[in-house]
CSV table of C-alpha atoms and ligand atoms in Angstrom, one decimal:
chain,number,residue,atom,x,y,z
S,1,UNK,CA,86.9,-42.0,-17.3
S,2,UNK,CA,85.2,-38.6,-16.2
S,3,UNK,CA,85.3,-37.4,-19.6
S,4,UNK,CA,83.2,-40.9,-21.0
S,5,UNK,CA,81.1,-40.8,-17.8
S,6,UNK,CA,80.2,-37.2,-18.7
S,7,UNK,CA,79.5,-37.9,-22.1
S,8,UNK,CA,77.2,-41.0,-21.5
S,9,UNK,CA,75.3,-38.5,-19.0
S,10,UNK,CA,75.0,-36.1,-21.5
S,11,UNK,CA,74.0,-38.9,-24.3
S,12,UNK,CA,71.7,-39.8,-22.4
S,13,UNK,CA,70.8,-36.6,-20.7
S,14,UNK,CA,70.0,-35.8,-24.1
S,15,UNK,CA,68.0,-39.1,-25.7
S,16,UNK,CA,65.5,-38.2,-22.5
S,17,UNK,CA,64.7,-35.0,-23.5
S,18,UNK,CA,64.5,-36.1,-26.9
S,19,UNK,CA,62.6,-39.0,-27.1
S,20,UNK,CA,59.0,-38.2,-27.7
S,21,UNK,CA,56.2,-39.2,-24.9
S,22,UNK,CA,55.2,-42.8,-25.6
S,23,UNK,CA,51.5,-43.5,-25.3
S,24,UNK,CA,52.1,-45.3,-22.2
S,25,UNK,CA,52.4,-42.6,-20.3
S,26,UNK,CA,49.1,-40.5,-22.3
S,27,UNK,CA,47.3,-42.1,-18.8
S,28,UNK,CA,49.1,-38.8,-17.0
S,29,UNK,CA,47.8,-36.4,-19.3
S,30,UNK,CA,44.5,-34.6,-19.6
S,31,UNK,CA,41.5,-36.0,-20.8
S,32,UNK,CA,38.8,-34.0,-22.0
S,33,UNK,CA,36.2,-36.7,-23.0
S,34,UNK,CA,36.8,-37.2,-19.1
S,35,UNK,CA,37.5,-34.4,-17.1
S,36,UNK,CA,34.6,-32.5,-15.4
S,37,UNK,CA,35.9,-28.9,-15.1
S,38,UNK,CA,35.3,-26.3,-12.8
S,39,UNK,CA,37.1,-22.9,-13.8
S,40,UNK,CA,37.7,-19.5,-14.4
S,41,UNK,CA,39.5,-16.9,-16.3
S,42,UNK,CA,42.2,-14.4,-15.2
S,43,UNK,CA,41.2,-12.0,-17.6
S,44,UNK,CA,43.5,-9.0,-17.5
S,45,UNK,CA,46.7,-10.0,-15.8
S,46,UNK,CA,48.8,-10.6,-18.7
S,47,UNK,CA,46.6,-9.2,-21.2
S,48,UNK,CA,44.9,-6.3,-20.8
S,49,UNK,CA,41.3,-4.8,-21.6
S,50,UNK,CA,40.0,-1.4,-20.6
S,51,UNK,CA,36.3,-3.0,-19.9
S,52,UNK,CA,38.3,-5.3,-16.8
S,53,UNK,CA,39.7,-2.6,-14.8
S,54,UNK,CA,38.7,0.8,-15.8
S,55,UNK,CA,40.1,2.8,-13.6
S,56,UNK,CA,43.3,1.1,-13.5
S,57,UNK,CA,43.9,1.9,-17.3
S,58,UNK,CA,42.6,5.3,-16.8
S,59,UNK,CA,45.2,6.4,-14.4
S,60,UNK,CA,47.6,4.5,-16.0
S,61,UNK,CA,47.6,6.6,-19.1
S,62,UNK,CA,44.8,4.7,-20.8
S,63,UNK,CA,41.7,7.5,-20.7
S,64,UNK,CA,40.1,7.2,-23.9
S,65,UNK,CA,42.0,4.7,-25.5
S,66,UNK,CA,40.6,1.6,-26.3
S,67,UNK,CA,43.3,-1.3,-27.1
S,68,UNK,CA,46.6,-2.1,-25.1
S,69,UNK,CA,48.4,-1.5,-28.7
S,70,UNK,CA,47.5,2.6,-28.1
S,71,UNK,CA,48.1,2.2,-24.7
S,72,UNK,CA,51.7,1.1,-25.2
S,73,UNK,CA,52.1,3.3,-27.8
S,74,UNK,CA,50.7,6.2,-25.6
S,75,UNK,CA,52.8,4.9,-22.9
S,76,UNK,CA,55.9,5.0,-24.3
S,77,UNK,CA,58.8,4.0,-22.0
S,78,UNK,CA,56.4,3.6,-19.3
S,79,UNK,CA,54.3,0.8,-20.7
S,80,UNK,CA,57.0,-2.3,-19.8
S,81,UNK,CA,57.3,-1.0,-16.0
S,82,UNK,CA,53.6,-0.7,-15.8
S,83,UNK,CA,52.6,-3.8,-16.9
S,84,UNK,CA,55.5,-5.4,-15.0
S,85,UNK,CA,53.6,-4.2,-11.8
S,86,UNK,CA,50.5,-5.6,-13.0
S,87,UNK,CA,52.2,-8.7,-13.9
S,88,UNK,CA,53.0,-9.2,-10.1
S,89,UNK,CA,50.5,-7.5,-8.2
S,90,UNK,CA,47.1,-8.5,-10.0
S,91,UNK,CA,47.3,-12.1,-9.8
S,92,UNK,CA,49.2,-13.5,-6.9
S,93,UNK,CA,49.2,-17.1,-5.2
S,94,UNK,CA,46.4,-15.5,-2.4
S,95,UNK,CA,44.3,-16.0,-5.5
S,96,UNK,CA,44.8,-19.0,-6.4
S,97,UNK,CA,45.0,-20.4,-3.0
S,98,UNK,CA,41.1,-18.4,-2.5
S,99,UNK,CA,40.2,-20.1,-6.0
S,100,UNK,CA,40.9,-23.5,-5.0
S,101,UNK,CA,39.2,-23.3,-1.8
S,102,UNK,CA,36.3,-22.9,-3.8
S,103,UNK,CA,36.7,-26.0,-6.2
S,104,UNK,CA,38.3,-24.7,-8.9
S,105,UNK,CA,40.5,-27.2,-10.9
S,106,UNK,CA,41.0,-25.4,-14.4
S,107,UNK,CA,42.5,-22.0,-15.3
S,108,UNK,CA,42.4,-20.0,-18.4
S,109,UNK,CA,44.9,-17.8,-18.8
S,110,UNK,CA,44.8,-15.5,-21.7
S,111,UNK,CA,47.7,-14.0,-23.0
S,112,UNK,CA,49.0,-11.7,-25.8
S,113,UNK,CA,50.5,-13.0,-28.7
S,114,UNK,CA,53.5,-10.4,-27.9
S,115,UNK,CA,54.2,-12.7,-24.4
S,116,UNK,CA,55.6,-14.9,-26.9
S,117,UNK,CA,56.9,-13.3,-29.7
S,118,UNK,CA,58.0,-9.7,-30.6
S,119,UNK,CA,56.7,-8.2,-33.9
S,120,UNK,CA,58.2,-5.8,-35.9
S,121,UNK,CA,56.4,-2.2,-35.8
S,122,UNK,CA,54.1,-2.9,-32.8
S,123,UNK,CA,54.3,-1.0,-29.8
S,124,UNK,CA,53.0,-4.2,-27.3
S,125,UNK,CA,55.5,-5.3,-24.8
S,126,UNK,CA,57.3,-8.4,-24.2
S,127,UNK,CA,58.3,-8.2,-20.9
S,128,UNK,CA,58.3,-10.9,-18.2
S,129,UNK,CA,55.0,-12.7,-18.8
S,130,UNK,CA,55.8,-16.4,-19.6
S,131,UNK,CA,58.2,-15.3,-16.0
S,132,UNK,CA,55.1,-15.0,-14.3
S,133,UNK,CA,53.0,-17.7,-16.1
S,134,UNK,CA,55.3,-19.9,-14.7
S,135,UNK,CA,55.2,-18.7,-11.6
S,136,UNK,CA,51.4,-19.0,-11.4
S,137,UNK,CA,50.8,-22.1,-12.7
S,138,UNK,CA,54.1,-23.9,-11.3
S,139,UNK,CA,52.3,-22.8,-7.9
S,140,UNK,CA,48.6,-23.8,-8.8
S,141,UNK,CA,49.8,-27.1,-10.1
S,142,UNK,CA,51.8,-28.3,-7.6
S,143,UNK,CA,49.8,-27.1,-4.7
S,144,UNK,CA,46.6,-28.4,-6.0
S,145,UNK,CA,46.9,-30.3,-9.3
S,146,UNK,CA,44.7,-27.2,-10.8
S,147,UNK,CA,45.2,-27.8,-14.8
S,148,UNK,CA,46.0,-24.8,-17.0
S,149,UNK,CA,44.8,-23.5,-20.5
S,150,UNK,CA,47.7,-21.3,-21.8
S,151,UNK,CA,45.3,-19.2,-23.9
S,152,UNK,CA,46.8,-17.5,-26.9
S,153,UNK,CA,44.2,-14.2,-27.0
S,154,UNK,CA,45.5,-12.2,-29.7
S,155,UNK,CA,47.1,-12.4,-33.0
S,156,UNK,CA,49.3,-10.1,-34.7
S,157,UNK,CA,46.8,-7.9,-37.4
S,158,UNK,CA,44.1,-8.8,-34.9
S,159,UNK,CA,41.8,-11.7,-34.9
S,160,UNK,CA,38.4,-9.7,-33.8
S,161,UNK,CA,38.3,-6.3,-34.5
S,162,UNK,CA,38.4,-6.3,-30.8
S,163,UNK,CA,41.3,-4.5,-28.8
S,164,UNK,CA,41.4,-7.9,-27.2
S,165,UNK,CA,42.3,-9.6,-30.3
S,166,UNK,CA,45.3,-7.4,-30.8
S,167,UNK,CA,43.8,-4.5,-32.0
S,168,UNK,CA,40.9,-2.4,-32.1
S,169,UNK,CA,39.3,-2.0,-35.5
S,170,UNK,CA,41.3,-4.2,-37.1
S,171,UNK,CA,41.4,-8.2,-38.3
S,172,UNK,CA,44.6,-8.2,-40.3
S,173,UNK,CA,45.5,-11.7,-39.3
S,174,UNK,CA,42.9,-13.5,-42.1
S,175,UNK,CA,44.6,-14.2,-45.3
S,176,UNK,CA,47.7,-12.5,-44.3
S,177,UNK,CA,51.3,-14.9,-44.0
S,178,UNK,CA,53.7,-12.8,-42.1
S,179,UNK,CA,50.9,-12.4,-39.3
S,180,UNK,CA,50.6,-16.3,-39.8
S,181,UNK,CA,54.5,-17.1,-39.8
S,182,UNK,CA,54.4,-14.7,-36.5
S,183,UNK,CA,51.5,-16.7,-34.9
S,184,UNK,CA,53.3,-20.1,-35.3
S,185,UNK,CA,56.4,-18.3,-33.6
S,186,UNK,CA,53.9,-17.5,-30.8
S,187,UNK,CA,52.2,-21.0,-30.9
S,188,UNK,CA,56.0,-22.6,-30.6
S,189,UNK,CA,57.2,-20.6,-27.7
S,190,UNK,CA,53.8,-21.7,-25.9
S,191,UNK,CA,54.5,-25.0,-26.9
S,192,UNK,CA,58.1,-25.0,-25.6
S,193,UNK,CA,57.1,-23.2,-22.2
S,194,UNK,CA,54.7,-26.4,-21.7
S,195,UNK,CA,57.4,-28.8,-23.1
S,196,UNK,CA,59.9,-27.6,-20.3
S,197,UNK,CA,57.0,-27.2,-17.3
S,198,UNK,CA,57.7,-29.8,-14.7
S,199,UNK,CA,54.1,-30.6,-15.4
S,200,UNK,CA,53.7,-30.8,-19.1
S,201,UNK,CA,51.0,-33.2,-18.7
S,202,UNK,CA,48.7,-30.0,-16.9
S,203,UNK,CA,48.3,-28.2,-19.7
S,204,UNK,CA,45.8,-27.5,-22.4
S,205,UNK,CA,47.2,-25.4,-25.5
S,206,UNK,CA,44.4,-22.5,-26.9
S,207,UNK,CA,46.1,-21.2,-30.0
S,208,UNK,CA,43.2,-18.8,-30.9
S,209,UNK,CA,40.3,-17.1,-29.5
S,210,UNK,CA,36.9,-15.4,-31.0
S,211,UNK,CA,38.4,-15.2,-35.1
S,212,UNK,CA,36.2,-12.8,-36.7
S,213,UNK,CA,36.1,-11.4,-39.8
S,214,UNK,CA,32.9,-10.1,-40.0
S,215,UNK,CA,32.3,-7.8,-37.1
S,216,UNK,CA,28.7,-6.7,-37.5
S,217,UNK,CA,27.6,-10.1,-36.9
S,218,UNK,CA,29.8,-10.6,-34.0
S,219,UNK,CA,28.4,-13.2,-31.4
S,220,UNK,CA,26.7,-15.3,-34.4
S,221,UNK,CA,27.9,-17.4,-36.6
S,222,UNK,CA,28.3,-15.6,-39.3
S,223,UNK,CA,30.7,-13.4,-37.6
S,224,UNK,CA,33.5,-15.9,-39.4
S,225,UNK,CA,33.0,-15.9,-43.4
S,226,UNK,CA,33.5,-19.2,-45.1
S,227,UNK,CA,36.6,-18.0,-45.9
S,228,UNK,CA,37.9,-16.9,-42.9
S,229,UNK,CA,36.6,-20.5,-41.3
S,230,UNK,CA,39.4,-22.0,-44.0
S,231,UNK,CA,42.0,-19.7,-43.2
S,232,UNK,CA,41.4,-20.7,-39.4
S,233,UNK,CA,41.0,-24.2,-40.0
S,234,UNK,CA,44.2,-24.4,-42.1
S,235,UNK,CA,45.4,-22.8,-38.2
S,236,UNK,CA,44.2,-25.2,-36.4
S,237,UNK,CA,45.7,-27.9,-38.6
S,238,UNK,CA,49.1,-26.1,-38.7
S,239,UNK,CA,48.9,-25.6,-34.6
S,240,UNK,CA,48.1,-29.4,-34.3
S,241,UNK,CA,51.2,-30.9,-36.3
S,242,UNK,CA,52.9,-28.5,-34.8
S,243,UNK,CA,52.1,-29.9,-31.0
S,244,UNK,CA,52.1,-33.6,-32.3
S,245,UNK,CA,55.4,-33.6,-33.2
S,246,UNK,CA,56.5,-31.9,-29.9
S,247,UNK,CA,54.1,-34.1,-28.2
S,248,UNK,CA,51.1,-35.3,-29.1
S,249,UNK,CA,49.6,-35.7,-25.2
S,250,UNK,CA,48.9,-31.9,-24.9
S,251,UNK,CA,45.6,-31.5,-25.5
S,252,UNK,CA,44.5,-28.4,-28.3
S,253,UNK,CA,41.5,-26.6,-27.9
S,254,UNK,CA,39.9,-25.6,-30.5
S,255,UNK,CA,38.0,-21.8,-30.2
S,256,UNK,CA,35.5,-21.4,-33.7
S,257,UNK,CA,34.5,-18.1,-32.9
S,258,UNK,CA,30.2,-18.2,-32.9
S,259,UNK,CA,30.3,-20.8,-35.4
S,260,UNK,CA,29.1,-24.4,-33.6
S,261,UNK,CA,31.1,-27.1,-33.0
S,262,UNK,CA,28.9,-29.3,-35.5
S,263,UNK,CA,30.5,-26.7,-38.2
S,264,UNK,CA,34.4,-27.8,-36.8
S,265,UNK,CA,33.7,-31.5,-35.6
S,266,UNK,CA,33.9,-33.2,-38.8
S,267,UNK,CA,37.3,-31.4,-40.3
S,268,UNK,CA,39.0,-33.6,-37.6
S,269,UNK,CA,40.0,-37.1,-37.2
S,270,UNK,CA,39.1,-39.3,-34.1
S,271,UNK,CA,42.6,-39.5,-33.4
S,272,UNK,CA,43.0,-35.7,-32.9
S,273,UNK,CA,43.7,-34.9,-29.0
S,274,UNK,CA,40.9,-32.0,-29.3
S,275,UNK,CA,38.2,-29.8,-27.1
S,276,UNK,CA,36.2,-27.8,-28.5
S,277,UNK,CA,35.9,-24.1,-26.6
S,278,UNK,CA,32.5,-22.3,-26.8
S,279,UNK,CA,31.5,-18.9,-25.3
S,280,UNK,CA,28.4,-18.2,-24.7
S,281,UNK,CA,27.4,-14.6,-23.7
S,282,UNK,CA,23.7,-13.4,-22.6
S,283,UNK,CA,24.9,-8.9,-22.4
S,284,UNK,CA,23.6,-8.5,-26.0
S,285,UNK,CA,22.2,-9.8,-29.0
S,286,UNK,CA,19.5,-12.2,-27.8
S,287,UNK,CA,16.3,-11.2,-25.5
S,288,UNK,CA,17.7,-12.2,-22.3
S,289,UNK,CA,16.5,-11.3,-19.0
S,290,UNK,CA,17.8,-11.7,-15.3
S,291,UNK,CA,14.3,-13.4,-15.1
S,292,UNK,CA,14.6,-15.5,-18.2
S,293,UNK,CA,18.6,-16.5,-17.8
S,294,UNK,CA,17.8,-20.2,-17.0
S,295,UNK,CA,16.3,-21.0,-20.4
S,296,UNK,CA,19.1,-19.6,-22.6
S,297,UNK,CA,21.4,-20.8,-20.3
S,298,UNK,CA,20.1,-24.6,-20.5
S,299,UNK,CA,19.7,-23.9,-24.2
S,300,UNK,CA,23.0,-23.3,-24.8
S,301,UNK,CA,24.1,-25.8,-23.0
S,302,UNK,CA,21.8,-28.8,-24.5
S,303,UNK,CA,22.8,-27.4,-28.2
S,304,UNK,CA,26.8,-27.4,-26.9
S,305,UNK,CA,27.6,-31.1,-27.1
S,306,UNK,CA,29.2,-33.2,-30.2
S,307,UNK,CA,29.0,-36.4,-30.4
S,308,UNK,CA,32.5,-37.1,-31.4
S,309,UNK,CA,34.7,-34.7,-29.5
S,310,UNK,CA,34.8,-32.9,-26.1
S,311,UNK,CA,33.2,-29.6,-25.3
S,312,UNK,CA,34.3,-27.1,-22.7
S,313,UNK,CA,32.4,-23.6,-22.4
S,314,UNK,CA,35.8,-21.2,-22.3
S,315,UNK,CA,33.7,-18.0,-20.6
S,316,UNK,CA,30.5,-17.1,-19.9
S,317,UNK,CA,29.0,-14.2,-17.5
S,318,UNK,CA,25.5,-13.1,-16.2
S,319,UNK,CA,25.2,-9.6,-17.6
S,320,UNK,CA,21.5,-10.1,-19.5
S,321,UNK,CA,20.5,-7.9,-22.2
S,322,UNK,CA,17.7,-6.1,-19.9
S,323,UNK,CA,16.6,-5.8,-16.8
S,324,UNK,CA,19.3,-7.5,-15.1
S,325,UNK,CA,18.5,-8.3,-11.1
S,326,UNK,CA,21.3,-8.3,-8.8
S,327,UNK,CA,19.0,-10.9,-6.5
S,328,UNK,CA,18.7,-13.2,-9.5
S,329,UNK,CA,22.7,-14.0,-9.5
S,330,UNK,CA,23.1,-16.9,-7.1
S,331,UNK,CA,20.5,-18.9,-9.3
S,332,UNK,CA,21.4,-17.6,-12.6
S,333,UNK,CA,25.1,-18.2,-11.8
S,334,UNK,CA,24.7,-21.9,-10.2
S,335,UNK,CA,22.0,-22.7,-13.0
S,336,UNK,CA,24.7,-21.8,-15.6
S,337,UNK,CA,27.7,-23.9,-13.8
S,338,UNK,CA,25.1,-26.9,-13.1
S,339,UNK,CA,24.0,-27.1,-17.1
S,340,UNK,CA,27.6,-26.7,-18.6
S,341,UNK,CA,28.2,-29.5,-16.0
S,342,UNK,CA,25.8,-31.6,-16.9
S,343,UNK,CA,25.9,-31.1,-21.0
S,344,UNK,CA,29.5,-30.3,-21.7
S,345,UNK,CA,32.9,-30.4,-20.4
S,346,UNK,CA,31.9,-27.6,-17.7
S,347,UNK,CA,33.1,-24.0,-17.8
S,348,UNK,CA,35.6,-21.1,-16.9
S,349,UNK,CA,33.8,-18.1,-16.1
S,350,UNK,CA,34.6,-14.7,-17.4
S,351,UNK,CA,36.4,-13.7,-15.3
S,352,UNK,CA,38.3,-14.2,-11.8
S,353,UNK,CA,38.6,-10.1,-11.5
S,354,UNK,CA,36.6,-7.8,-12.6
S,355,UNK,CA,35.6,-4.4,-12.0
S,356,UNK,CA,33.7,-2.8,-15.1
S,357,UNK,CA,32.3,-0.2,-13.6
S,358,UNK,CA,29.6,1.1,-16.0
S,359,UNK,CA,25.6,0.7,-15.5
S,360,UNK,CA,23.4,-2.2,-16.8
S,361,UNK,CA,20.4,-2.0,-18.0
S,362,UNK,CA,18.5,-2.9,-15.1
S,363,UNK,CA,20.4,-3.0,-11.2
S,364,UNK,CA,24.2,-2.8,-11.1
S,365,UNK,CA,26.9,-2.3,-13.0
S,366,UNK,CA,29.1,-4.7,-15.0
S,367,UNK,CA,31.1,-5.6,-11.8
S,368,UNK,CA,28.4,-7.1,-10.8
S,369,UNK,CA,27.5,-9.7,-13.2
S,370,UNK,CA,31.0,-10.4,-14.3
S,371,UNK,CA,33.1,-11.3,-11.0
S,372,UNK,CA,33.6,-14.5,-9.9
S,373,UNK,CA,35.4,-13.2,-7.3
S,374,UNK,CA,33.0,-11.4,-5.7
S,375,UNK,CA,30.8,-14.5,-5.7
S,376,UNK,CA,32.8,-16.5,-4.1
S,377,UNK,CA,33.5,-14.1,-1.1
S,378,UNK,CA,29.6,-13.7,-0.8
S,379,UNK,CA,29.3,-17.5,-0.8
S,380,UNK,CA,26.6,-17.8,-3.8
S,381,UNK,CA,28.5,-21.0,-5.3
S,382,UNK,CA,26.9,-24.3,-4.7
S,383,UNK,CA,26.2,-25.3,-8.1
S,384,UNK,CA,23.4,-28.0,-7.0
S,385,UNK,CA,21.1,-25.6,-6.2
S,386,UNK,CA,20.7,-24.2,-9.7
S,387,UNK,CA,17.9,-24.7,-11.5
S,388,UNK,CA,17.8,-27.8,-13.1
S,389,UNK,CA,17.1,-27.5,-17.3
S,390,UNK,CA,14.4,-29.5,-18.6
S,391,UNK,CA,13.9,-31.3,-21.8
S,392,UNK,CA,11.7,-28.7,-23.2
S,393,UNK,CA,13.7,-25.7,-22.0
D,401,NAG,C1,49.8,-8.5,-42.0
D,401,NAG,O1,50.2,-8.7,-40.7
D,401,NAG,C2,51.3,-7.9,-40.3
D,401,NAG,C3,51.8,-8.4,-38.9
D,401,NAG,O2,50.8,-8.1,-38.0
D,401,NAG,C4,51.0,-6.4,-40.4
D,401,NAG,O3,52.1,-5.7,-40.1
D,401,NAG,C5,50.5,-6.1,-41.8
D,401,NAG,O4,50.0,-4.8,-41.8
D,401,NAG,C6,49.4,-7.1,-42.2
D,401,NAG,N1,49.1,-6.8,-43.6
D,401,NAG,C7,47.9,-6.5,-44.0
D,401,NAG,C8,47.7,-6.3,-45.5
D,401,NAG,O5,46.9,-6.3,-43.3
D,402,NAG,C1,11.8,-4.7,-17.7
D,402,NAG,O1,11.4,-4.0,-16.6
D,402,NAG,C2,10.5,-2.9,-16.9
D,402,NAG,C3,10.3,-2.1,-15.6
D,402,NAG,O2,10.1,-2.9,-14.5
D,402,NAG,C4,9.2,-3.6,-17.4
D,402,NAG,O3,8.3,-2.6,-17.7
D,402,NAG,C5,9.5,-4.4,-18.6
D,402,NAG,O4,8.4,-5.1,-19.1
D,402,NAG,C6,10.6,-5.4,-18.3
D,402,NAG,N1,11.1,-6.0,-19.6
D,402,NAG,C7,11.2,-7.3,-19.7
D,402,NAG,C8,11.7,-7.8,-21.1
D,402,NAG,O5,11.0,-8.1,-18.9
């Protein structure tokens, strides 16, 4: 009798966690078409960049270096203990309790590729971050229904050139298949870390972020080739059977580097459960002031939408090209939140903690422009009082 008992529990124990979600209960998931985000980024916890915290990567061994790859290397031994501290100390739950005081529902949270997987012959640690992922987003869930993007930043070869896409100077990932076979290793733990949440209808899968293999033109759309938009649209369709057949209620969103979403839209069906991510930076590359911020911002914003899928604006800050104003961030900040409101999706800024600590052109330095956190302790956020964009802006 016990032992049939047990086995019918475990049969059936079993068939639960098999079957695949029904449509029925899609209702509890996430929907993008819907949803009205307010977020942010936490940029540098579990995937680091020497622009977000200077002087911590300095006196942790990082002075001169330029990627987390060198710093690991540089590191040695030390790099796992390191990061474990940052792992617990630079995030914590006072966060996100502070963020959702201040009406924030959505969370990007970039992370390495190596949180996932380990690849042979790099120095990057895999240490305890999906441990502390969890934690996190366990806590931001439960204590305040806050949805969560589990953002896969980097890419073994490098997806950017950027130190942030796995390695400075380098994008090995296009047209290479080991990096590809690692990736989907990397896109299959995420997918399993969701899968066994206690909330696998709060998250949103990122598989990819800023793919370019043209650096020189980085920021415009031609800073992804045609070719290296079909190696990452053959990604993006490997990343997407991938989730349907785990389950096909977890949202994918979809980052194109530069290139818009009217270039992406129509590779996909209606039936794909899709949202498009676009970044839109004002710190280079276009003639943007503290004083003319408004215009590119509602620009960007009216040119966002598609007309077929959902459009979410993954990071954004205030840094302008010139003469940035630190006076001019309440409106410039609350002008940008209240047009990706309006015209997309909404946003997650770039990022929850930041301390660049170089000079802009103009007043400041990076901190300045870049730190949501600092915003909402000096109480600029009240997004109906930015300016509103008008049809000729
Ligand atoms: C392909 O990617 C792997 C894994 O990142 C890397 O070791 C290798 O050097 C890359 N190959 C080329 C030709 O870039
Ligand atoms: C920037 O500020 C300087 C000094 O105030 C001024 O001369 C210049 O015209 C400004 N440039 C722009 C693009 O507004």
């Amino acid at each position: 009798m016990r032992f049939t008992h047990f086995t019918l529990t475990l049969v059936t124990a079993l068939a639960a966690e098999a079957a695949p979600p029904t449509n029925s209960n899609r209702a509890a998931y996430l929907d993008w078409s819907t949803f009205k985000a307010n977020g942010v980024n936490l940029g540098g916890w579990l995937h680091q960049e020497q622009v977000i915290d200077p002087v911590w990567w300095d006196a942790n061994g990082g002075a001169g270096l330029l990627d987390e790859w060198d710093w690991c290397a540089n590191l040695g031994s030390q790099c796992g203990p390191r990061l474990e501290q940052r792992y617990s100390s630079f995030i914590t739950t006072t966060d996100i309790d502070k963020m959702a005081a201040a009406g924030i529902n959505v969370l990007r949270i970039p992370t390495g590729y190596n949180a996932w997987v380990q690849v042979p012959g790099s120095p990057l640690y895999t240490g305890s971050q999906t441990r502390f992922l969890r934690a996190i987003s366990d806590y931001a869930i439960r204590q305040y229904g806050i949805h969560i993007i589990v953002d896969i930043h980097s890419l073994p070869g490098g997806v950017n050139n950027l130190g942030l896409g796995g390695r400075e100077g380098r994008h090995d990932w296009f047209n290479n298949q080991t990096a590809l076979d690692y990736s989907y290793k990397a896109v299959d733990a995420a997918i399993k870390f969701i899968q066994e949440s206690d909330f696998p209808d709060k998250f949103t899968l990122q598989p990819l972020n800023e793919p370019v293999d043209n650096p020189a033109a980085f920021g415009f759309p031609e800073a992804l080739t045609d070719a290296g938009a079909t190696w990452v649209l053959s990604y993006f369709r490997g990343v997407l059977a991938r989730v349907q057949a785990a389950n096909a209620n977890t949202p994918v969103m979809l980052q194109g580097s530069f290139r818009p979403v009217s270039f992406w839209s129509p590779s996909f069906a209606d039936t794909d459960n899709i949202v498009f991510d676009v970044h839109n930076y004002y710190f280079a590359g276009r003639p943007t002031t503290s004083a003319n911020l408004p215009q590119f911002l509602c620009e960007d914003a009216q040119n966002a939408a598609d007309d077929r899928f959902p459009v979410f604006v993954g990071e954004w800050s205030i840094e302008a090209a010139s003469n940035n104003t630190l006076a001019s961030r309440p409106r410039n900040l609350n002008t940008g939140l209240k047009a990706w409101a309006q015209y997309t999706r909404g946003s997650s800024f770039w990022t929850w903690k930041f301390r660049g600590n170089v000079p802009v052109n103009g007043e400041g330095t990076q901190a300045e422009y870049w730190n949501y956190e600092e915003y909402v302790d000096a109480g600029f956020i009240d997004a109906g009082t930015g300016q509103a964009c008008t049809a000729s802006t």
